[in-house]
C-alpha positions as semicolon CSV with decimal commas, in nm:
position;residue;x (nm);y (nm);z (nm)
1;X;0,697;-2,134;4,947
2;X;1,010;-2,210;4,760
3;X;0,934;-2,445;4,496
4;X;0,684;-2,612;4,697
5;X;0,314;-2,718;4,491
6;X;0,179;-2,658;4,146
7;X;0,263;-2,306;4,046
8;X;0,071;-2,207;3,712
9;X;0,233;-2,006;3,477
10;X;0,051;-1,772;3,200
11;X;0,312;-1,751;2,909
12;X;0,239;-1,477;2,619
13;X;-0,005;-1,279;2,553
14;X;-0,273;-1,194;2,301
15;X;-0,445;-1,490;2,158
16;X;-0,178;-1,695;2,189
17;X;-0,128;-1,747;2,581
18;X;-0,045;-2,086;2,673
19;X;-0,031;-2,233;3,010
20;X;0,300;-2,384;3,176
21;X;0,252;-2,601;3,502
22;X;0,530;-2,639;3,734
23;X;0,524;-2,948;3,947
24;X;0,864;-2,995;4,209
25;X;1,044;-2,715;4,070
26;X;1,033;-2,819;3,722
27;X;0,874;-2,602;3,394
28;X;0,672;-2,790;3,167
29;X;0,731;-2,734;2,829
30;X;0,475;-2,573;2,585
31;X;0,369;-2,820;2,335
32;X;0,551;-2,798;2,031
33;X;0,365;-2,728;1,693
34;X;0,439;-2,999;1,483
35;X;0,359;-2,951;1,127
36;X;0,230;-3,281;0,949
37;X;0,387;-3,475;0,662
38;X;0,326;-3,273;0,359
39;X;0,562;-3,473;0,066
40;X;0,432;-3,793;-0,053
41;X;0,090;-3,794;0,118
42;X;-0,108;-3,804;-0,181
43;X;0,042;-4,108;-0,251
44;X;0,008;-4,232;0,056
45;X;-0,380;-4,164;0,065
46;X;-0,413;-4,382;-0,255
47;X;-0,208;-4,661;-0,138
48;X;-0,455;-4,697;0,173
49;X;-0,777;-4,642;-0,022
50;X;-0,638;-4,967;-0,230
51;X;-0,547;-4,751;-0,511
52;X;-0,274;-4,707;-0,746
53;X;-0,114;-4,425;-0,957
54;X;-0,206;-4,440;-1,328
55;X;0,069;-4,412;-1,573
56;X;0,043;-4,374;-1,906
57;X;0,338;-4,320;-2,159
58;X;0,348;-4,319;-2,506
59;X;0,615;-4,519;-2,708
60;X;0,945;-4,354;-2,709
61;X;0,845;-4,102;-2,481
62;X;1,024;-4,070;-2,115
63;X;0,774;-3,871;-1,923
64;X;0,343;-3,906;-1,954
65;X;0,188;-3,676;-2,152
66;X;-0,083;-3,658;-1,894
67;X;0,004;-3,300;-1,703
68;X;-0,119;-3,367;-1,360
69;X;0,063;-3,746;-1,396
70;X;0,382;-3,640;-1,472
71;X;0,370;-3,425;-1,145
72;X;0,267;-3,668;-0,950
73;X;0,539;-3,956;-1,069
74;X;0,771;-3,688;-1,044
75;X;0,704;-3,581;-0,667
76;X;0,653;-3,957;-0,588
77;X;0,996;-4,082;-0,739
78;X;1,153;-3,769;-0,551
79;X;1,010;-3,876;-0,186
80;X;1,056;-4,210;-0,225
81;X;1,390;-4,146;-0,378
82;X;1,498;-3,878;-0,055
83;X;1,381;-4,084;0,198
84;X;1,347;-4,455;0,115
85;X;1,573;-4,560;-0,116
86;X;1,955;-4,677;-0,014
87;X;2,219;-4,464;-0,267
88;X;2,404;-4,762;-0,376
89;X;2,769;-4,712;-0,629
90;X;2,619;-4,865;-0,921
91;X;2,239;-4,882;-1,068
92;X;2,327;-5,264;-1,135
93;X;2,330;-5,311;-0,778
94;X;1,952;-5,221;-0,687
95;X;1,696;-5,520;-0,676
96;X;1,365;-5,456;-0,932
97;X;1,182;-5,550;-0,687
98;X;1,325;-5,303;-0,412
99;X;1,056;-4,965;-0,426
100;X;0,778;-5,207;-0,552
101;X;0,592;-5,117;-0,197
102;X;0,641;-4,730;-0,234
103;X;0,614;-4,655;-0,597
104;X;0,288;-4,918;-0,650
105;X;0,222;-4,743;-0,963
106;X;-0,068;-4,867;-1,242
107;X;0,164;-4,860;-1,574
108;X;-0,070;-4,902;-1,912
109;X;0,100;-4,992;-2,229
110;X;0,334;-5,241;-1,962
111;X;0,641;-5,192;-2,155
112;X;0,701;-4,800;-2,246
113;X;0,582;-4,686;-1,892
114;X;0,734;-4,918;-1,729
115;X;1,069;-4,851;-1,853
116;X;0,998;-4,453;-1,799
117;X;0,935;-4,534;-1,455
118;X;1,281;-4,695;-1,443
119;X;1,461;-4,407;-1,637
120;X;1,306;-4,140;-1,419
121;X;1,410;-4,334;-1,074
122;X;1,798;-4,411;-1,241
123;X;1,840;-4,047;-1,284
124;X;1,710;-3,937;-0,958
125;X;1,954;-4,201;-0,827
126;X;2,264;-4,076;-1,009
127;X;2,128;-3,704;-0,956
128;X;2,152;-3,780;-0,577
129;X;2,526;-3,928;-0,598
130;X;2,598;-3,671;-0,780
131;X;2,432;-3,395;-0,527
132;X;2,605;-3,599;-0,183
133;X;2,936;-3,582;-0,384
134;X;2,936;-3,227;-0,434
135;X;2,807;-3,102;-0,133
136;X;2,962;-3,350;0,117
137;X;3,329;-3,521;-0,018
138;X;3,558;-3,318;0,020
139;X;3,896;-3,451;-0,211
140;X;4,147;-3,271;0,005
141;X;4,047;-3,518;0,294
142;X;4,156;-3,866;0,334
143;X;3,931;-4,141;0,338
144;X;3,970;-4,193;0,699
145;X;3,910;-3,865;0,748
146;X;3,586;-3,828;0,577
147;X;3,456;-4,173;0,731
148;X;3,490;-3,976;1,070
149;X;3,266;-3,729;0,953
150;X;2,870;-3,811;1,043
151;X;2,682;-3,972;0,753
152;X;2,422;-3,710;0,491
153;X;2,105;-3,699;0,669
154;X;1,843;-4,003;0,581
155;X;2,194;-4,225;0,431
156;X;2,231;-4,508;0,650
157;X;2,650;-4,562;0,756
158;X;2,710;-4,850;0,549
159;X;2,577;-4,649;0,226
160;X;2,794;-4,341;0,312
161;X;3,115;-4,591;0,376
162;X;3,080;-4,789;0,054
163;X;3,030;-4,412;-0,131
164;X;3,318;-4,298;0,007
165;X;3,533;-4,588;-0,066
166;X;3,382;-4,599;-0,392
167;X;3,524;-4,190;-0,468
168;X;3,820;-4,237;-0,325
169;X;3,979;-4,537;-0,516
170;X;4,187;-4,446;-0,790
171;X;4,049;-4,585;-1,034
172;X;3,720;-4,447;-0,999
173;X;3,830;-4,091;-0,983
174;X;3,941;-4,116;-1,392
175;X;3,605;-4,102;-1,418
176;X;3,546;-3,855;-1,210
């Protein structure tokens, strides 16, 4: 028979048998188990009912006083921060009008939340130069050498170049 037909294979045991097929000599893979997209999908679910995320902050405050909203804007600004928005050298440098389609947040009293909004998402920013730096540039290397290296996961090339230039010139590591 050598190879020859579909040859059915029963793979475990218990409730959890699945079935491989072989066709030509090949196994089939067992599906995988995927888990779904847990971070951000509450969000997400507003944004597609038409809805937006209600923020209100009191003057001279820099969080809501609302419990349950300052969770939310926090775990909001922290997806959209890990996985949408470029790390750029400088705040200066990002557009306002950049994470408008992500973080389509409802601010009341316009100019108090508003500005929290802004203060929360500048120190995620700098918090997540600051993380990249510590965990992937390494001063002993050269610049060359650490533009070899592969990019941070979710930082596009160009990001991690300009970074790296950015640590590496002189006069930016006074500061440092």
């Amino acid at each position: 028979m050598g190879g020859r037909g579909p040859v059915l294979l029963l793979v475990g045991g218990g409730g959890a048998a699945r079935l491989l097929v072989r066709v030509g000599g090949t196994a089939a893979a067992p599906p995988k188990n995927v888990r779904k997209k847990t971070m951000g999908h509450g969000l997400e679910k507003m944004l597609n009912r038409g809805k937006k995320l209600a923020i209100q902050v009191a003057e001279g405050k820099k969080i809501p006083d609302v419990p349950l909203q300052a969770a939310k804007l926090a775990s909001e600004t922290s997806v959209a921060l890990r996985d949408n928005m470029p790390i750029y050298t400088s705040w200066k440098l990002y557009d306002n009008d950049a994470g408008k389609s992500r973080l389509d947040v409802d601010v009341k009293n316009e100019a108090p939340s508003k500005a929290a909004c802004i203060d929360i998402i500048k120190r995620g920013v700098r918090q997540t130069r600051y993380h990249l730096k510590k965990k992937y540039f390494d001063e002993s290397l050269t610049e060359e050498q650490l533009l070899a290296k592969q990019p941070p996961p979710k930082m596009k090339k160009e990001e991690w170049t300009k970074l790296v230039e950015y640590w590496c010139d002189p006069k930016n590591q006074v500061h440092a």
